[in-house]
PDB file of C-alpha atoms in Angstrom:
ATOM      1  CA  MET A  13       4.068  -3.227 -31.645  1.00 88.00           C
ATOM      2  CA  LYS A  14       4.989  -0.235 -33.821  1.00 92.00           C
ATOM      3  CA  PHE A  15       3.349   2.080 -31.293  1.00 93.00           C
ATOM      4  CA  LEU A  16       5.386   0.606 -28.418  1.00 93.00           C
ATOM      5  CA  ASP A  17       8.577   0.647 -30.472  1.00 93.00           C
ATOM      6  CA  SER A  18       7.959   4.330 -31.280  1.00 93.00           C
ATOM      7  CA  ILE A  19       7.579   5.160 -27.594  1.00 92.00           C
ATOM      8  CA  ILE A  20      10.819   3.344 -26.808  1.00 91.00           C
ATOM      9  CA  ARG A  21      12.713   5.123 -29.600  1.00 93.00           C
ATOM     10  CA  LEU A  22      11.335   8.561 -28.714  1.00 91.00           C
ATOM     11  CA  SER A  23      12.103   8.145 -25.017  1.00 92.00           C
ATOM     12  CA  ARG A  24      15.638   6.924 -25.711  1.00 91.00           C
ATOM     13  CA  ALA A  25      16.271   9.791 -28.132  1.00 91.00           C
ATOM     14  CA  ILE A  26      15.158  12.364 -25.583  1.00 91.00           C
ATOM     15  CA  TRP A  27      17.097  10.720 -22.755  1.00 88.00           C
ATOM     16  CA  VAL A  28      20.327  10.433 -24.760  1.00 90.00           C
ATOM     17  CA  ARG A  29      20.273  13.642 -26.794  1.00 91.00           C
ATOM     18  CA  SER A  30      18.342  16.134 -24.650  1.00 89.00           C
ATOM     19  CA  PRO A  31      17.703  14.830 -21.112  1.00 86.00           C
ATOM     20  CA  GLU A  32      16.612  18.312 -20.002  1.00 89.00           C
ATOM     21  CA  ILE A  33      13.568  18.188 -22.313  1.00 90.00           C
ATOM     22  CA  ASN A  34      10.230  17.607 -20.633  1.00 89.00           C
ATOM     23  CA  MET A  35       8.434  14.911 -22.627  1.00 89.00           C
ATOM     24  CA  ASP A  36       5.079  16.464 -21.802  1.00 89.00           C
ATOM     25  CA  ASP A  37       6.116  19.392 -24.003  1.00 89.00           C
ATOM     26  CA  LEU A  38       6.032  16.937 -26.921  1.00 88.00           C
ATOM     27  CA  ILE A  39       3.341  14.466 -25.916  1.00 89.00           C
ATOM     28  CA  SER A  40       1.653  13.580 -22.641  1.00 89.00           C
ATOM     29  CA  LYS A  41       3.430  10.765 -20.816  1.00 87.00           C
ATOM     30  CA  ALA A  42       0.221  10.067 -18.906  1.00 84.00           C
ATOM     31  CA  LEU A  43      -1.652   9.591 -22.185  1.00 89.00           C
ATOM     32  CA  LEU A  44       1.035   7.243 -23.502  1.00 91.00           C
ATOM     33  CA  VAL A  45       0.891   5.173 -20.309  1.00 87.00           C
ATOM     34  CA  GLU A  46      -2.904   4.954 -20.579  1.00 89.00           C
ATOM     35  CA  LYS A  47      -2.581   3.685 -24.158  1.00 93.00           C
ATOM     36  CA  ILE A  48       0.033   1.145 -23.040  1.00 92.00           C
ATOM     37  CA  LYS A  49      -2.300  -0.043 -20.277  1.00 90.00           C
ATOM     38  CA  GLU A  50      -5.095  -0.449 -22.841  1.00 92.00           C
ATOM     39  CA  LEU A  51      -2.834  -2.643 -24.970  1.00 92.00           C
ATOM     40  CA  ILE A  52      -1.979  -4.808 -21.958  1.00 91.00           C
ATOM     41  CA  HIS A  53      -5.657  -5.113 -20.978  1.00 89.00           C
ATOM     42  CA  HIS A  54      -6.426  -6.548 -24.425  1.00 90.00           C
ATOM     43  CA  GLU A  55      -3.912  -9.360 -23.957  1.00 89.00           C
ATOM     44  CA  SER A  56      -5.103 -12.843 -23.060  1.00 86.00           C
ATOM     45  CA  VAL A  57      -4.655 -13.979 -19.460  1.00 82.00           C
ATOM     46  CA  ASP A  58      -4.652 -17.606 -20.611  1.00 83.00           C
ATOM     47  CA  SER A  59      -1.428 -17.538 -22.592  1.00 84.00           C
ATOM     48  CA  LEU A  60       1.542 -15.474 -23.626  1.00 84.00           C
ATOM     49  CA  THR A  61       1.631 -15.577 -27.413  1.00 83.00           C
ATOM     50  CA  ASP A  62       3.394 -12.381 -28.438  1.00 88.00           C
ATOM     51  CA  MET A  63       5.777  -9.711 -27.214  1.00 91.00           C
ATOM     52  CA  VAL A  64       3.209  -7.002 -26.416  1.00 92.00           C
ATOM     53  CA  ARG A  65       3.564  -7.253 -22.616  1.00 92.00           C
ATOM     54  CA  GLN A  66       7.343  -7.390 -22.830  1.00 92.00           C
ATOM     55  CA  GLN A  67       7.489  -4.368 -25.149  1.00 93.00           C
ATOM     56  CA  ALA A  68       4.926  -2.530 -23.005  1.00 92.00           C
ATOM     57  CA  MET A  69       7.096  -2.922 -19.909  1.00 90.00           C
ATOM     58  CA  LEU A  70      10.179  -1.846 -21.835  1.00 91.00           C
ATOM     59  CA  ALA A  71       8.261   1.216 -23.071  1.00 92.00           C
ATOM     60  CA  ILE A  72       7.267   2.101 -19.490  1.00 89.00           C
ATOM     61  CA  MET A  73      10.886   1.615 -18.441  1.00 88.00           C
ATOM     62  CA  GLU A  74      12.092   3.997 -21.154  1.00 90.00           C
ATOM     63  CA  LEU A  75       9.365   6.525 -20.310  1.00 89.00           C
ATOM     64  CA  SER A  76      10.535   6.493 -16.692  1.00 85.00           C
ATOM     65  CA  LYS A  77      13.926   7.822 -17.796  1.00 86.00           C
ATOM     66  CA  VAL A  78      12.583  11.069 -19.248  1.00 87.00           C
ATOM     67  CA  LYS A  79      10.993  14.043 -17.517  1.00 87.00           C
ATOM     68  CA  PRO A  80       8.512  14.475 -15.886  1.00 86.00           C
ATOM     69  CA  PRO A  81       8.376  11.531 -13.488  1.00 77.00           C
ATOM     70  CA  LEU A  82       5.069   9.705 -13.177  1.00 68.00           C
ATOM     71  CA  ARG A  83       4.193   9.147  -9.568  1.00 64.00           C
ATOM     72  CA  GLY A  84       1.262   8.353  -7.329  1.00 57.00           C
ATOM     73  CA  LEU A  85      -1.922   6.917  -8.752  1.00 50.00           C
ATOM     74  CA  GLU A  86      -0.575   6.809 -12.278  1.00 67.00           C
ATOM     75  CA  GLN A  87       2.294   4.602 -11.182  1.00 73.00           C
ATOM     76  CA  SER A  88       0.102   2.376  -9.021  1.00 81.00           C
ATOM     77  CA  SER A  89      -2.360   1.850 -11.836  1.00 83.00           C
ATOM     78  CA  ARG A  90       0.252   0.921 -14.436  1.00 84.00           C
ATOM     79  CA  LEU A  91       2.040  -1.428 -12.037  1.00 89.00           C
ATOM     80  CA  ALA A  92      -1.194  -3.159 -11.089  1.00 90.00           C
ATOM     81  CA  THR A  93      -1.937  -3.652 -14.788  1.00 90.00           C
ATOM     82  CA  CYS A  94       1.529  -5.070 -15.498  1.00 90.00           C
ATOM     83  CA  PHE A  95       1.485  -7.414 -12.504  1.00 92.00           C
ATOM     84  CA  SER A  96      -2.007  -8.650 -13.277  1.00 91.00           C
ATOM     85  CA  SER A  97      -1.132  -9.334 -16.908  1.00 90.00           C
ATOM     86  CA  ILE A  98       1.785 -11.570 -15.925  1.00 90.00           C
ATOM     87  CA  PHE A  99       0.864 -13.036 -12.553  1.00 90.00           C
ATOM     88  CA  SER A 100      -2.505 -14.277 -13.848  1.00 88.00           C
ATOM     89  CA  LEU A 101      -0.915 -16.358 -16.591  1.00 86.00           C
ATOM     90  CA  PRO A 102      -0.896 -20.145 -16.179  1.00 85.00           C
ATOM     91  CA  PRO A 103       2.055 -21.722 -14.330  1.00 83.00           C
ATOM     92  CA  SER A 104       5.325 -21.473 -16.239  1.00 77.00           C
ATOM     93  CA  GLU A 105       5.754 -25.251 -15.965  1.00 80.00           C
ATOM     94  CA  THR A 106       2.809 -25.699 -18.332  1.00 82.00           C
ATOM     95  CA  VAL A 107       4.415 -23.751 -21.179  1.00 76.00           C
ATOM     96  CA  GLN A 108       7.190 -24.918 -23.454  1.00 79.00           C
ATOM     97  CA  GLY A 109       9.304 -23.777 -26.339  1.00 79.00           C
ATOM     98  CA  VAL A 110       8.704 -20.308 -27.715  1.00 77.00           C
ATOM     99  CA  GLU A 111       6.099 -19.421 -25.082  1.00 79.00           C
ATOM    100  CA  ALA A 112       8.471 -20.401 -22.241  1.00 81.00           C
ATOM    101  CA  ALA A 113      11.251 -18.250 -23.705  1.00 86.00           C
ATOM    102  CA  LEU A 114       8.835 -15.356 -24.185  1.00 89.00           C
ATOM    103  CA  TYR A 115       7.663 -15.748 -20.586  1.00 86.00           C
ATOM    104  CA  THR A 116      11.271 -15.552 -19.309  1.00 87.00           C
ATOM    105  CA  LYS A 117      12.004 -12.475 -21.450  1.00 90.00           C
ATOM    106  CA  THR A 118       8.811 -10.795 -20.265  1.00 90.00           C
ATOM    107  CA  LEU A 119       9.732 -11.348 -16.610  1.00 89.00           C
ATOM    108  CA  ARG A 120      13.187  -9.883 -17.297  1.00 90.00           C
ATOM    109  CA  ALA A 121      11.506  -6.863 -18.883  1.00 91.00           C
ATOM    110  CA  MET A 122       9.335  -6.534 -15.762  1.00 91.00           C
ATOM    111  CA  ASP A 123      12.444  -6.613 -13.560  1.00 91.00           C
ATOM    112  CA  GLU A 124      14.132  -3.960 -15.709  1.00 90.00           C
ATOM    113  CA  MET A 125      10.999  -1.819 -15.570  1.00 90.00           C
ATOM    114  CA  LEU A 126      10.858  -2.118 -11.763  1.00 91.00           C
ATOM    115  CA  LYS A 127      14.535  -1.256 -11.479  1.00 89.00           C
ATOM    116  CA  ALA A 128      14.056   1.824 -13.669  1.00 86.00           C
ATOM    117  CA  LEU A 129      11.025   2.953 -11.662  1.00 86.00           C
ATOM    118  CA  VAL A 130      12.765   2.542  -8.309  1.00 88.00           C
ATOM    119  CA  CYS A 131      15.771   4.507  -9.597  1.00 85.00           C
ATOM    120  CA  GLU A 132      13.849   6.966 -11.763  1.00 76.00           C
ATOM    121  CA  ASP A 133      15.704   9.939 -10.288  1.00 71.00           C
ATOM    122  CA  GLN A 134      19.103   8.173 -10.576  1.00 73.00           C
ATOM    123  CA  GLU A 135      18.994   7.237  -6.891  1.00 76.00           C
ATOM    124  CA  PRO A 136      16.957   4.464  -5.269  1.00 81.00           C
ATOM    125  CA  ASN A 137      13.654   5.848  -4.031  1.00 83.00           C
ATOM    126  CA  LEU A 138      12.293   4.027  -0.990  1.00 85.00           C
ATOM    127  CA  LEU A 139       8.833   5.601  -1.396  1.00 88.00           C
ATOM    128  CA  VAL A 140       8.544   4.165  -4.900  1.00 87.00           C
ATOM    129  CA  LEU A 141       9.736   0.816  -3.572  1.00 90.00           C
ATOM    130  CA  GLU A 142       7.076   0.973  -0.851  1.00 91.00           C
ATOM    131  CA  ASN A 143       4.425   1.707  -3.486  1.00 91.00           C
ATOM    132  CA  ILE A 144       5.555  -1.289  -5.536  1.00 93.00           C
ATOM    133  CA  PHE A 145       5.427  -3.528  -2.466  1.00 95.00           C
ATOM    134  CA  GLU A 146       1.907  -2.320  -1.654  1.00 94.00           C
ATOM    135  CA  ILE A 147       0.796  -3.433  -5.100  1.00 94.00           C
ATOM    136  CA  LEU A 148       2.704  -6.737  -4.923  1.00 95.00           C
ATOM    137  CA  LEU A 149       1.620  -7.674  -1.411  1.00 95.00           C
ATOM    138  CA  PRO A 150      -1.975  -8.725  -2.253  1.00 95.00           C
ATOM    139  CA  TRP A 151      -0.553 -11.126  -4.833  1.00 94.00           C
ATOM    140  CA  THR A 152       1.266 -12.983  -2.039  1.00 95.00           C
ATOM    141  CA  ALA A 153      -2.173 -14.088  -0.806  1.00 94.00           C
ATOM    142  CA  SER A 154      -3.400 -15.206  -4.240  1.00 92.00           C
ATOM    143  CA  LYS A 155      -5.348 -18.453  -4.421  1.00 92.00           C
ATOM    144  CA  GLU A 156      -3.078 -19.468  -7.287  1.00 91.00           C
ATOM    145  CA  VAL A 157       0.315 -20.766  -6.159  1.00 92.00           C
ATOM    146  CA  HIS A 158       2.023 -19.535  -9.327  1.00 90.00           C
ATOM    147  CA  GLY A 159       0.669 -15.999  -8.737  1.00 91.00           C
ATOM    148  CA  ARG A 160       1.971 -16.011  -5.163  1.00 93.00           C
ATOM    149  CA  LEU A 161       5.344 -17.324  -6.288  1.00 93.00           C
ATOM    150  CA  ARG A 162       5.699 -14.679  -8.989  1.00 92.00           C
ATOM    151  CA  ALA A 163       4.959 -11.906  -6.478  1.00 94.00           C
ATOM    152  CA  VAL A 164       7.362 -13.290  -3.877  1.00 95.00           C
ATOM    153  CA  VAL A 165      10.120 -13.646  -6.465  1.00 93.00           C
ATOM    154  CA  ARG A 166       9.631  -9.991  -7.522  1.00 93.00           C
ATOM    155  CA  ILE A 167       9.721  -8.861  -3.875  1.00 94.00           C
ATOM    156  CA  THR A 168      12.874 -10.886  -3.226  1.00 93.00           C
ATOM    157  CA  TRP A 169      14.499  -9.577  -6.390  1.00 90.00           C
ATOM    158  CA  LEU A 170      13.679  -5.966  -5.448  1.00 92.00           C
ATOM    159  CA  MET A 171      15.037  -6.436  -1.923  1.00 90.00           C
ATOM    160  CA  LYS A 172      18.322  -7.800  -3.283  1.00 89.00           C
ATOM    161  CA  PHE A 173      18.525  -5.023  -5.853  1.00 86.00           C
ATOM    162  CA  MET A 174      17.947  -2.373  -3.204  1.00 85.00           C
ATOM    163  CA  GLY A 175      20.493  -4.021  -0.923  1.00 80.00           C
ATOM    164  CA  PHE A 176      23.115  -3.569  -3.629  1.00 73.00           C
ATOM    165  CA  GLN A 177      21.996  -0.035  -4.530  1.00 66.00           C
ATOM    166  CA  HIS A 178      21.407   1.520  -1.139  1.00 58.00           C
ATOM    167  CA  LYS A 179      24.412   3.149   0.450  1.00 55.00           C
ATOM    168  CA  PHE A 180      24.189   2.475   4.153  1.00 45.00           C
ATOM    169  CA  LYS A 181      25.807   5.129   6.293  1.00 41.00           C
ATOM    170  CA  ASP A 182      27.942   4.141   9.218  1.00 41.00           C
ATOM    171  CA  THR A 183      26.116   5.459  12.267  1.00 41.00           C
ATOM    172  CA  LEU A 184      28.889   4.742  14.741  1.00 41.00           C
TER     173      LEU A 184
END
């Protein structure tokens, strides 16, 4: 958790104080993302017992705000890891108390991460959105109903978000 918190603090400091700084001049963003993915891979897919996934998604969100942007395979790989770590969990109806609250907070962190990735360059990027949908789409055919539902809810949420963000030009 200290590692993830350090990434969040460093990214925020760069973004707020010196947004022109390229983070790769300090430390490789790609390496940090790989380490975050490793942490997520070590989490149980049977339960959500701590804040590692939530903090990992918040760290990725903060990393997306600083230069250079991570695109392509790197982005696909980290998204697939994040989706798998959450969508594979048991149905939310089977969890109660602290775990249910943690689950809700983790999904909010995922939504914030997706929003930050789609708007990484301050404007909505339809190519990034397409990439996210390509990773989400297979989950809509999952054998597990809760996995399908989680993917569809993320797709719906992203469509609504983009509807509010995208400035449609009058073509008349």
